[in-house]
XYZ file of C-alpha atoms in Angstrom:
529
model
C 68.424 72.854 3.059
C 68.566 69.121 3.038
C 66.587 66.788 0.795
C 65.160 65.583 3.606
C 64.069 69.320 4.540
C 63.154 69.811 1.338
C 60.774 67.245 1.026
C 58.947 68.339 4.111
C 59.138 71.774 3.084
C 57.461 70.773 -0.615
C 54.894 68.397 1.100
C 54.091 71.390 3.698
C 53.668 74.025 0.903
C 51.310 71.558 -1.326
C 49.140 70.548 1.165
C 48.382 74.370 2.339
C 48.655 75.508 -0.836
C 45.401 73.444 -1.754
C 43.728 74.551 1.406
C 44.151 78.101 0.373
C 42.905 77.355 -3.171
C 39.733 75.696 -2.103
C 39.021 78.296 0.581
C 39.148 81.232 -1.538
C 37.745 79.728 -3.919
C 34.397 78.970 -1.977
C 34.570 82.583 -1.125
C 34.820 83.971 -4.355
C 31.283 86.174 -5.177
C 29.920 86.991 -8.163
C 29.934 91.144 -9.112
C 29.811 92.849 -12.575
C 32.740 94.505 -14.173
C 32.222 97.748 -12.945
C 31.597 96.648 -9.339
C 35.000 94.179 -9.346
C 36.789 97.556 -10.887
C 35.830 99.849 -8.088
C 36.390 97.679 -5.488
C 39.935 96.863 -6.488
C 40.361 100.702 -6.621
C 39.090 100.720 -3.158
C 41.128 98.461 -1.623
C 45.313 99.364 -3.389
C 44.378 102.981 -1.730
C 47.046 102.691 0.919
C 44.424 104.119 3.745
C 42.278 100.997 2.772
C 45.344 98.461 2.899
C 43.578 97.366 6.469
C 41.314 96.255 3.969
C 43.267 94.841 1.428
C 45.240 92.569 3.649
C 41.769 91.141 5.243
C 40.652 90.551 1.746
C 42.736 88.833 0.519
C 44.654 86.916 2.907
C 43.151 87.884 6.492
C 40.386 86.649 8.425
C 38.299 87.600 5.811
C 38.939 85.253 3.377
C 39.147 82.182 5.574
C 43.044 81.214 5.168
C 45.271 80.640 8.151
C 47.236 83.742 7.276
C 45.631 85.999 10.375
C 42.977 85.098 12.835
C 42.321 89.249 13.200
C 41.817 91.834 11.343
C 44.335 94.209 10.458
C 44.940 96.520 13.993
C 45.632 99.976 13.216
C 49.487 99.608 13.960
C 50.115 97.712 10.970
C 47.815 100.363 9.002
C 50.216 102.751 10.170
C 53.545 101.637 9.378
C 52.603 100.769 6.115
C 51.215 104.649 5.007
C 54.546 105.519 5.482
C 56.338 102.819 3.927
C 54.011 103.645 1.134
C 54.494 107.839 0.857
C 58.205 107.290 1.826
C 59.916 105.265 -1.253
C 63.259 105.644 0.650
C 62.106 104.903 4.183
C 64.350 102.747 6.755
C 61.342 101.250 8.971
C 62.896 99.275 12.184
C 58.757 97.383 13.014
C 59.840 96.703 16.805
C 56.752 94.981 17.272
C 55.860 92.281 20.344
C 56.370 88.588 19.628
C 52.985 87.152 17.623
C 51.936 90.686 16.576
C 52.176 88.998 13.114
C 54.966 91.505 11.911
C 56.420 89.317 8.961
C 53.386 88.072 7.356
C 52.203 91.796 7.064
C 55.246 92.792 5.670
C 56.502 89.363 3.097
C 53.065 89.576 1.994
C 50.468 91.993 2.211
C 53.160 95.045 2.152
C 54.824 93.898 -0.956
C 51.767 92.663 -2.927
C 50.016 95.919 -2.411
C 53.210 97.621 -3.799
C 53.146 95.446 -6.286
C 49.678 96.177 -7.612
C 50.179 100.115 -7.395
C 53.410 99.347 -9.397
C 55.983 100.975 -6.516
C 57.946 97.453 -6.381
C 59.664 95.440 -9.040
C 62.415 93.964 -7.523
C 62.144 92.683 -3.716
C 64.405 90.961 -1.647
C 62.827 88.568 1.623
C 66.450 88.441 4.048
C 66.251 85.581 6.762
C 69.239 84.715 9.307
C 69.897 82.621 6.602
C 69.346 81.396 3.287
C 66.821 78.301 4.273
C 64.762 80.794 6.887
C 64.943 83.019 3.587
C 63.273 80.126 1.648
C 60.453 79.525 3.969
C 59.671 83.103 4.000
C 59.972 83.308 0.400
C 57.473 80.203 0.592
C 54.438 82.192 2.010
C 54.716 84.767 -1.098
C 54.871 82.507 -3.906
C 51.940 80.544 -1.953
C 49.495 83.184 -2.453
C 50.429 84.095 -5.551
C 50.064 80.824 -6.835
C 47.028 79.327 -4.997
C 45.110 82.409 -3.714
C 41.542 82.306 -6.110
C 40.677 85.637 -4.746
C 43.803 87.698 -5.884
C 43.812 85.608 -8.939
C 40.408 86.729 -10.186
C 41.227 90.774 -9.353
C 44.868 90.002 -11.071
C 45.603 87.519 -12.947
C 47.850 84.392 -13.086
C 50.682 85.283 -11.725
C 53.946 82.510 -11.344
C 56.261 83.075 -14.233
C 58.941 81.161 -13.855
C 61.166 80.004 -11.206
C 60.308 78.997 -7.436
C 60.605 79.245 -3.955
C 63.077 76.332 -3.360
C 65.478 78.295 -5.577
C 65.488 80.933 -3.798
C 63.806 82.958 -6.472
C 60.618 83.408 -8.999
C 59.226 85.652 -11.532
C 55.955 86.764 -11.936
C 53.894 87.572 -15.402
C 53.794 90.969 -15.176
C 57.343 90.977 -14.821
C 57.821 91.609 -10.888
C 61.280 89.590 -8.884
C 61.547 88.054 -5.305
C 64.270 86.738 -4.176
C 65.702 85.377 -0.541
C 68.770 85.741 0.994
C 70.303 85.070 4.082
C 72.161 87.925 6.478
C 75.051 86.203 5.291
C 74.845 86.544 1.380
C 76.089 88.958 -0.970
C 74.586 91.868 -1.772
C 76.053 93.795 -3.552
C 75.512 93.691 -7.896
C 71.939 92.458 -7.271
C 69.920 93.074 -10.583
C 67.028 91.807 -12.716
C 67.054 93.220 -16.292
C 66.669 97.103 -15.492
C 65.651 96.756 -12.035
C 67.688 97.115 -9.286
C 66.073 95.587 -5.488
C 63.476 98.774 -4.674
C 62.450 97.143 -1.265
C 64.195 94.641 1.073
C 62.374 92.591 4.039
C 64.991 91.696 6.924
C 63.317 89.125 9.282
C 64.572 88.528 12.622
C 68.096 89.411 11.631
C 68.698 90.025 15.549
C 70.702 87.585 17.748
C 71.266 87.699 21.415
C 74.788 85.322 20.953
C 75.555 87.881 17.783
C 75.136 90.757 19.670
C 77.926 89.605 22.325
C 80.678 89.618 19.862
C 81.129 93.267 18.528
C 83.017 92.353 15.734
C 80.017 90.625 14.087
C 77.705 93.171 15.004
C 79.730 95.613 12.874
C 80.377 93.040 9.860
C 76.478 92.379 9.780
C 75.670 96.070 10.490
C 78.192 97.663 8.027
C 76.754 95.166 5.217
C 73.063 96.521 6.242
C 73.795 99.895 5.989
C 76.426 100.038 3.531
C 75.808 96.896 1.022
C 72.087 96.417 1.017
C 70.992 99.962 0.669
C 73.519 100.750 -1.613
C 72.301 97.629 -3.894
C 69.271 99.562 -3.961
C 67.458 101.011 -7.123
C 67.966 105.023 -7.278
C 64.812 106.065 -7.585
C 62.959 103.759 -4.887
C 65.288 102.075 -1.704
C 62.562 101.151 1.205
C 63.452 99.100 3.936
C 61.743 97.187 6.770
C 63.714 95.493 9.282
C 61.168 93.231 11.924
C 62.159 92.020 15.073
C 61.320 93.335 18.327
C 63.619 94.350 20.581
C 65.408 91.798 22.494
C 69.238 92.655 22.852
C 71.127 95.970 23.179
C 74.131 97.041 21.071
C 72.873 94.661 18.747
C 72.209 95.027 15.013
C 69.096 96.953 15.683
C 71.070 99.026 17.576
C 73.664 99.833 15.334
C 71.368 100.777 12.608
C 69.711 103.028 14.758
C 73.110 105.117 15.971
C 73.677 105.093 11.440
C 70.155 106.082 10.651
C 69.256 108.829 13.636
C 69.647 111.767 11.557
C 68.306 110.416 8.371
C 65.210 112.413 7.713
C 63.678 108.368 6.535
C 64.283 107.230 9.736
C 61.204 105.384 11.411
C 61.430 103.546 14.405
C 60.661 103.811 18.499
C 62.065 107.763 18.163
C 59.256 108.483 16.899
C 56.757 106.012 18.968
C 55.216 104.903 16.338
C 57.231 102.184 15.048
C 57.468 100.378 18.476
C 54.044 98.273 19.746
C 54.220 95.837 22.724
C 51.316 93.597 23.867
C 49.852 96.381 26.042
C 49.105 100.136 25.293
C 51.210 100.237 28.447
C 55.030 99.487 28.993
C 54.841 97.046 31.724
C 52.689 95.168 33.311
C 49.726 97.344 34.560
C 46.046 96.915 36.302
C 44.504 97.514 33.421
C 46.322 95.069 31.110
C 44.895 96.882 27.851
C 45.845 95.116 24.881
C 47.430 97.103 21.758
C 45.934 94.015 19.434
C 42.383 94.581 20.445
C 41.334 92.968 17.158
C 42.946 89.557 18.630
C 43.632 89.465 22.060
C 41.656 89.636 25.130
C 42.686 91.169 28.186
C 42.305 87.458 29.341
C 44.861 86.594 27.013
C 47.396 89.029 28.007
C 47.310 88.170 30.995
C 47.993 84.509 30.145
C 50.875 85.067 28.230
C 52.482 87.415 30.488
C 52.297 85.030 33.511
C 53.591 81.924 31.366
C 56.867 83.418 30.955
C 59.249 84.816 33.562
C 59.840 88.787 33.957
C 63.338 89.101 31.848
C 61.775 86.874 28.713
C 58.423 89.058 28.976
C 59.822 92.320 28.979
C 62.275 91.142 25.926
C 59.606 89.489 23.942
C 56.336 91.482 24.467
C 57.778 95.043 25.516
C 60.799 95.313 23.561
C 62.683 95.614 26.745
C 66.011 93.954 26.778
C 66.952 93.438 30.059
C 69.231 90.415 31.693
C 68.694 89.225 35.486
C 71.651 90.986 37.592
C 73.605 92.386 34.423
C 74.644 95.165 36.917
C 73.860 94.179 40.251
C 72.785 90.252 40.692
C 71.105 88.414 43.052
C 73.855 87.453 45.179
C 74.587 90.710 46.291
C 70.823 91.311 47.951
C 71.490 89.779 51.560
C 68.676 89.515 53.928
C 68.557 89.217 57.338
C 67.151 88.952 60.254
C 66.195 91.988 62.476
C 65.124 91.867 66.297
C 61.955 93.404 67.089
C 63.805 95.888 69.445
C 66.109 96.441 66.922
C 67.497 100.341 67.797
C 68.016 102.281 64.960
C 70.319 105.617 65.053
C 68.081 107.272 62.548
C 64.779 106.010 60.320
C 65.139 107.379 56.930
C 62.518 106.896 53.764
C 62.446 108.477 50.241
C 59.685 108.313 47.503
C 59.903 108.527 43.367
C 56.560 109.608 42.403
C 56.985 110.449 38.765
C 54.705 109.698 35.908
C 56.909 111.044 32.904
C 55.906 107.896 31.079
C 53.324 105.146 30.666
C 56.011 102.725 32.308
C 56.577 104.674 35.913
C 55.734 103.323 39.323
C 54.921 104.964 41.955
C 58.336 103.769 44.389
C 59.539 104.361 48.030
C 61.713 102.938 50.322
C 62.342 103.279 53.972
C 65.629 102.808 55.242
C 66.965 101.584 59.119
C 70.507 103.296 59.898
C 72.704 101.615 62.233
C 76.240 103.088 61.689
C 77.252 102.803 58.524
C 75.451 99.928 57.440
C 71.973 100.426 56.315
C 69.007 97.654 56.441
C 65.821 97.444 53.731
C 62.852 98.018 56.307
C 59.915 99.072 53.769
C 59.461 99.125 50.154
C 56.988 100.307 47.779
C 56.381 99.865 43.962
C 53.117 100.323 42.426
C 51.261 102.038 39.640
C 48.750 104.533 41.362
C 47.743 107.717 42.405
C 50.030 109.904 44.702
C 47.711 109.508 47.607
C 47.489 106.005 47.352
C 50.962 106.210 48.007
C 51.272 108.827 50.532
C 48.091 106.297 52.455
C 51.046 103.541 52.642
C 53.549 106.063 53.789
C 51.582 107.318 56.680
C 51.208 103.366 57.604
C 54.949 103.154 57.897
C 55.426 106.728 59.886
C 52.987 105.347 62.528
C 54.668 101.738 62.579
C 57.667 102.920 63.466
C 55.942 106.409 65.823
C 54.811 103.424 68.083
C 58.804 102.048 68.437
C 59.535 105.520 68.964
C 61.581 106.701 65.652
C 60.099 109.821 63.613
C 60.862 109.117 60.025
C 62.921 111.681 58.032
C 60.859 111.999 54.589
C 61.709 112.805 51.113
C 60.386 112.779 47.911
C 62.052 113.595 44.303
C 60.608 116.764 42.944
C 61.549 119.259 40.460
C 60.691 122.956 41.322
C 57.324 122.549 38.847
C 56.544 119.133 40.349
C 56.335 120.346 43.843
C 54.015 122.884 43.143
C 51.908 119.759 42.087
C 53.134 117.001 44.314
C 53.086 119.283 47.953
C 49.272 120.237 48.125
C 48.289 116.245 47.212
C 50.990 115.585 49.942
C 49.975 117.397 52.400
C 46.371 116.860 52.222
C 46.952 113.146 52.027
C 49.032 113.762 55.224
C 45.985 115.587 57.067
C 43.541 112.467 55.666
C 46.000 109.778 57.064
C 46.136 111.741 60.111
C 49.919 111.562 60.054
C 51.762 115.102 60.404
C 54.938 113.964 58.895
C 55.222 115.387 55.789
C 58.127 114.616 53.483
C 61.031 117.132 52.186
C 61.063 117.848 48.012
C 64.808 117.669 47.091
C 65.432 116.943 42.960
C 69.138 115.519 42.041
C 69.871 117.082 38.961
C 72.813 115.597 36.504
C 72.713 112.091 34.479
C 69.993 109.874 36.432
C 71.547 106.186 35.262
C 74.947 107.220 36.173
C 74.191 108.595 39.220
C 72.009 105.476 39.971
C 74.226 103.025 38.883
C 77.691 104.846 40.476
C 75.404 105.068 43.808
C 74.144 101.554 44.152
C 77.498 99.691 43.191
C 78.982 101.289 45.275
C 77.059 100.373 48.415
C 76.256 96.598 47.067
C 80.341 96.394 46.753
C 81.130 97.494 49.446
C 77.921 95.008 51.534
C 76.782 97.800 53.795
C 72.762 97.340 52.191
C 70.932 94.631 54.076
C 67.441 93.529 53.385
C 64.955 92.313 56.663
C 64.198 88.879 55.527
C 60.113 89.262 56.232
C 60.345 91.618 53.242
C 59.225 89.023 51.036
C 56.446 87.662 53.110
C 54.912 90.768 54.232
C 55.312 92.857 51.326
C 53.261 92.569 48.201
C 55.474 94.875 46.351
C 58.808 93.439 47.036
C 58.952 90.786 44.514
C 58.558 93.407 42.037
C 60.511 95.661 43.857
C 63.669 93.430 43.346
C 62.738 92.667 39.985
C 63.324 95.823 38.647
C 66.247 96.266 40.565
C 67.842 93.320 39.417
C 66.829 94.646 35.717
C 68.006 97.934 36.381
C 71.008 98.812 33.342
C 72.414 101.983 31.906
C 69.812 103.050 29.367
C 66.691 101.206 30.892
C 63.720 103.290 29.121
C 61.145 102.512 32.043
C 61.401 100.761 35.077
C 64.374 102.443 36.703
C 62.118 104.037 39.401
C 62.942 101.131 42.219
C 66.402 101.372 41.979
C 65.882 105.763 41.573
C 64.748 106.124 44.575
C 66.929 102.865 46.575
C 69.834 105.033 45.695
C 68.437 108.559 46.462
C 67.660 107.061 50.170
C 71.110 105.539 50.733
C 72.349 108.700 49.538
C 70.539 110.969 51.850
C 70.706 107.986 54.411
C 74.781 108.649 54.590
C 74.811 112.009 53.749
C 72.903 112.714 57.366
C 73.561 109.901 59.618
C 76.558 108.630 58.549
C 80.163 109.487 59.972
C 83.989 108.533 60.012
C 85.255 106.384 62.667
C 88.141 109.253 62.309
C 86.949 112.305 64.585
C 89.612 114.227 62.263
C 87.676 113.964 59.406
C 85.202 116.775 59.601
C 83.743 116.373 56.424
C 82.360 112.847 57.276
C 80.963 114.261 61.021
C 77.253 113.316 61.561
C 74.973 115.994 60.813
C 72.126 114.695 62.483
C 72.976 113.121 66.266
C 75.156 113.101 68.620
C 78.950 113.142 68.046
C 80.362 110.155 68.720
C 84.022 107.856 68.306
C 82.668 104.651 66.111
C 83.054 101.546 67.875
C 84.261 98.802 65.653
C-alpha cells in the first residue's frame, strides 16, 4: 500500500469509525446486571447468532454494516462452522449476499466470545485487500459502544495497517495475501484455529494451470497444515465464477473429507433466486433485503453470461464450445418442400433449473434447417398446447410431423397420459414417440452438436428471432452450453436428440452401396449433388 493509499485508507477508517461510535452509542439502553447477563447468554448461542450479528453490527444497531437482517442462509453456514471445529466451508454465495462481512466479522467475533478462536487469519488476493478486510474487524472492535459495554475494551496492541493487532483478552488477527507464507504461523501457544479466504478466485488465474495448482497446493497443503491441532476451520467466499479454478481444485482435494461443506451438499451454495435461472416467479433467496422488484433489476442490468456467473454461481463463457458464428440463418421460401418434418421435446424437471425445450426440424437431404423452437419453464401441457400449434402449421402445407419426446421407462408412465390428453384438448391426433438415450448426456450432446455445426449442415430460418419469443433464450443457452453445465443444458439436449433422429431416419449416402446409410423413411433415391 502506498502512502498515498494509506492516507485515504486511515482518513476512511476514522471518519466511519466515529460514525459507528456515535451510533451505537445513541443506541445503547439501560438494563440491570442480570438482564445485560442473560441477554449476552442469549445471543453467543450459535442458533441465536441471526441475532447476534443484528445486534451488534446489523440493521439493528444502525451502522452501515447490513441494511437486512441476518437471512437464514448465513444462520446456516455458520451452525456448522460452529459444531464442526475442523470444517472446510466453500460459502458460494451470489454477488452482494454480504458473504465477507458475515464471515471477517460476525463469524469470528462470535467465536471469539464463546472462546473457539484465538488465532485468525483474514486472506485477501493480496496483502493490501488483506488490510482493508482486516480494517472492518479492528473497526468494531475499537469503535462499536454496543460490544464494548457486553465486553470490554478490546485493542491491545498493534493495528490494521500492519497487518496485525492484539486484543486484551489475548485473541490474534492477522492478514495475508494468497501470495504470503504460511507456513510457521504462531502467536505464543496458539497456532491460526480459523482462516477467512476472500475472493481468492480469478478468472485470468484460472487460465494458467500451473498457478491454479501453486495457489491450490498452498491452500490445501500450507494453510491447513499451519493450523492449530485441536481446532483448523476454514471458510473460503466467493461465488462461483470460473471452472477448474481454485474453487475447483479444492473441491476435487476435499470431496471425501467427511468436513467437507459446499454446493454437494446444497447448502453451501445460494444465488439471488430460490431458483437457478431466471424464472416467472423471480423469488428472492434474500427475502430480508431484496424485492422481487429488485431482482428483477439486477438481473436485466447485466447480460446473461455475467448474471449467471455472478448471481447463480454459473460459470459459463459465450460460445466456449460452439460460438456464434457457427449459427447461420437463412432464408426459407414459403413453398419450401421438405423431404421429412421432424420435432423432438425435453420435458424434464429433475431440477429447479430445467426448461421445458423442443425443437422442430425441416429435412432437405442432408442438411437440416431450425423451423420451431421452444424453451420455457411450464407445465407439460402448456407445452404439448404449442406443439399441437406447430403440427397444424405445417398439416395445412401438407407435412405430418414425426414426434418425439425424451422419456425414461418411469417418466412415460407419467409424461404419456398428460400427452395424450393434451393431444385430444388441442384437437391434434399426433402424438409424439417416448425414446430415452441412455449413456453420458454432455458427451453425447456435445460429440452430437459439433459435429453437425463443423461440418455446417444446421441452418436456422432467419424469422426465428422475430417470431419466436423463446429463441433468444433458446440460443442463449446453447451458446452457454459446456461439459459439466449443472442446469440449462436442456436446449442444446434436445437440438441434438432431433438432429440425431433427424439423420438417423431421413438421411442417406449419396453411395447406393452403402446400405447402412439407406433412408429408412422415403423413397430410395441416388442424391443429386
Amino acid at each position: 500500500m502506498t502512502q498515498s493509499e494509506y492516507k485515504a485508507a486511515l482518513e476512511k477508517y476514522r471518519a466511519k469509525s466515529k460514525f459507528i461510535r456515535e451510533l451505537t452509542y445513541q443506541t445503547l439502553v439501560k438494563e440491570t446486571a442480570e438482564e445485560q447477563e442473560e441477554r449476552i447468554k442469549h445471543l453467543l448461542m450459535p442458533e441465536h447468532y441471526g441475532k447476534f450479528f443484528d445486534y451488534y453490527f446489523g440493521i439493528g444497531c444502525s451502522t452501515a454494516l447490513a441494511d437486512a437482517r441476518t437471512p437464514r442462509f448465513h444462520i446456516d453456514d455458520y451452525n456448522r462452522l460452529y459444531h464442526d471445529p475442523y470444517i472446510r466451508q466453500i460459502r458460494k454465495k451470489f454477488r452482494g449476499a454480504g458473504k465477507s462481512i458475515q464471515s471477517n466479522v460476525g463469524n469470528l467475533l462470535h467465536l471469539k466470545q464463546n472462546d473457539e478462536s484465538f488465532f485468525a487469519l483474514i486472506i485477501g488476493m493480496n496483502e493490501k485487500l488483506a488490510k482493508i478486510l482486516l480494517s472492518d474487524l479492528q473497526m468494531q472492535l475499537e469503535s462499536n459502544e454496543r460490544f464494548i459495554k457486553d465486553f470490554g475494551m478490546q485493542i491491545s496492541y498493534g493495528d490494521w495497517a500492519d497487518g496485525e493487532f492484539e486484543t486484551i483478552d489475548r485473541r490474534h488477527y492477522q492478514g495475508l495475501g494468497l501470495n504470503q507464507p504460511f507456513r510457521g504461523l504462531r502467536f505464543g501457544a496458539n497456532r491460526p484455529d480459523i482462516a477467512i479466504l476472500d475472493d481468492c478466485e480469478d478468472i485470468d488465474r484460472a487460465n494458467r494451470p500451473d498457478q491454479v495448482k501453486k495457489y491450490g497446493k498452498k491452500i490445501t497443503g500450507d494453510l491447513v497444515k499451519a493450523f492449530h491441532r485441536k481446532r483448523g476451520r476454514l471458510i473460503v467466499n466467493n461465488n462461483y465464477i470460473v471452472k477448474e479454478g481454485i474453487l475447483d481444485y479444492m473441491e476435487e482435494k476435499w470431496k471425501d473429507n467427511p468436513h467437507y461443506h459446499d454446493s454437494t451438499t446444497n447448502l453451501a451454495t445460494v444465488n439471488i433466486t430460490l431458483e437457478n435461472y431466471k424464472s416467472v416467479d423471480w423469488e428472492p433467496s434474500f427475502p430480508e433485503r431484496d424485492t422481487r422488484e429488485d431482482v428483477i433489476r439486477v438481473l436485466e442490468s447485466d447480460d446473461y453470461f455475467t448474471s449467471q456467473r455472478e448471481d447463480f454461481n454459473n460459470p459459463i463463457d459465450e460460445g466456449k464450445l460452439i460460438k456464434a458464428t457457427d449459427i447461420i440463418k437463412v432464408r426459407i421460401a414459403k413453398n419450401q418442400v421438405w423431404d421429412g418434418i421432424l420435432d423432438h421435446w425435453d420435458l424434464s424437471y429433475t431440477g429447479l433449473g430445467d426448461y421445458k425445450a423442443g425443437v422442430l426440424l425441416g429435412i432437405k437431404g442432408i442438411k437440416l434447417y431450425v423451423l420451431e423452437v421452444f424453451c420455457q419453464k411450464c407445465e407439460i401441457n402448456s407445452a404439448m398446447e404449442v406443439r399441437a400449434q406447430w403440427v397444424k402449421k405445417y398439416l395445412l402445407n401438407g407435412y405430418n410431423a414425426l414426434g418425439f419426446f425424451d422419456a425414461t421407462a418411469a417418466q412415460q408412465a407419467v409424461y404419456t397420459p398428460i400427452i395424450v390428453q393434451s393431444a385430444e384438448d388441442n384437437d391434434c391426433p399426433n402424438i409424439p414417440i417416448p425414446m430415452h438415450q441412455d449413456g453420458d448426456k454432455h458427451n453425447r450432446i456435445a460429440a452430437g452438436l459439433l459435429n453437425i455445426f463443423f461440418r455446417k449442415l444446421l441452418f436456422w430460418d432467419e424469422t426465428l428471432e422475430e417470431r419466436c419469443p423463446d429463441f433468444k433464450l433458446f440460443m442463449k443457452l446453447i451458446l452457454a452450453f459446456e461439459k459439466g453445465i449443472p442446469t440449462g443444458d436442456d436446449p442444446a439436449d434436445t437440438l441434438e436428440r432431433a438432429v440425431t433422429l433427424a439423420q438417423q431416419f431421413f438421411g442417406f449416402s449419396k453411395e447406393e452401396t452403402n446400405n447402412n446409410a439407406k433412408p429408412k423413411m422415403g423413397k430410395k433415391k441416388k442424391r443429386r449433388l
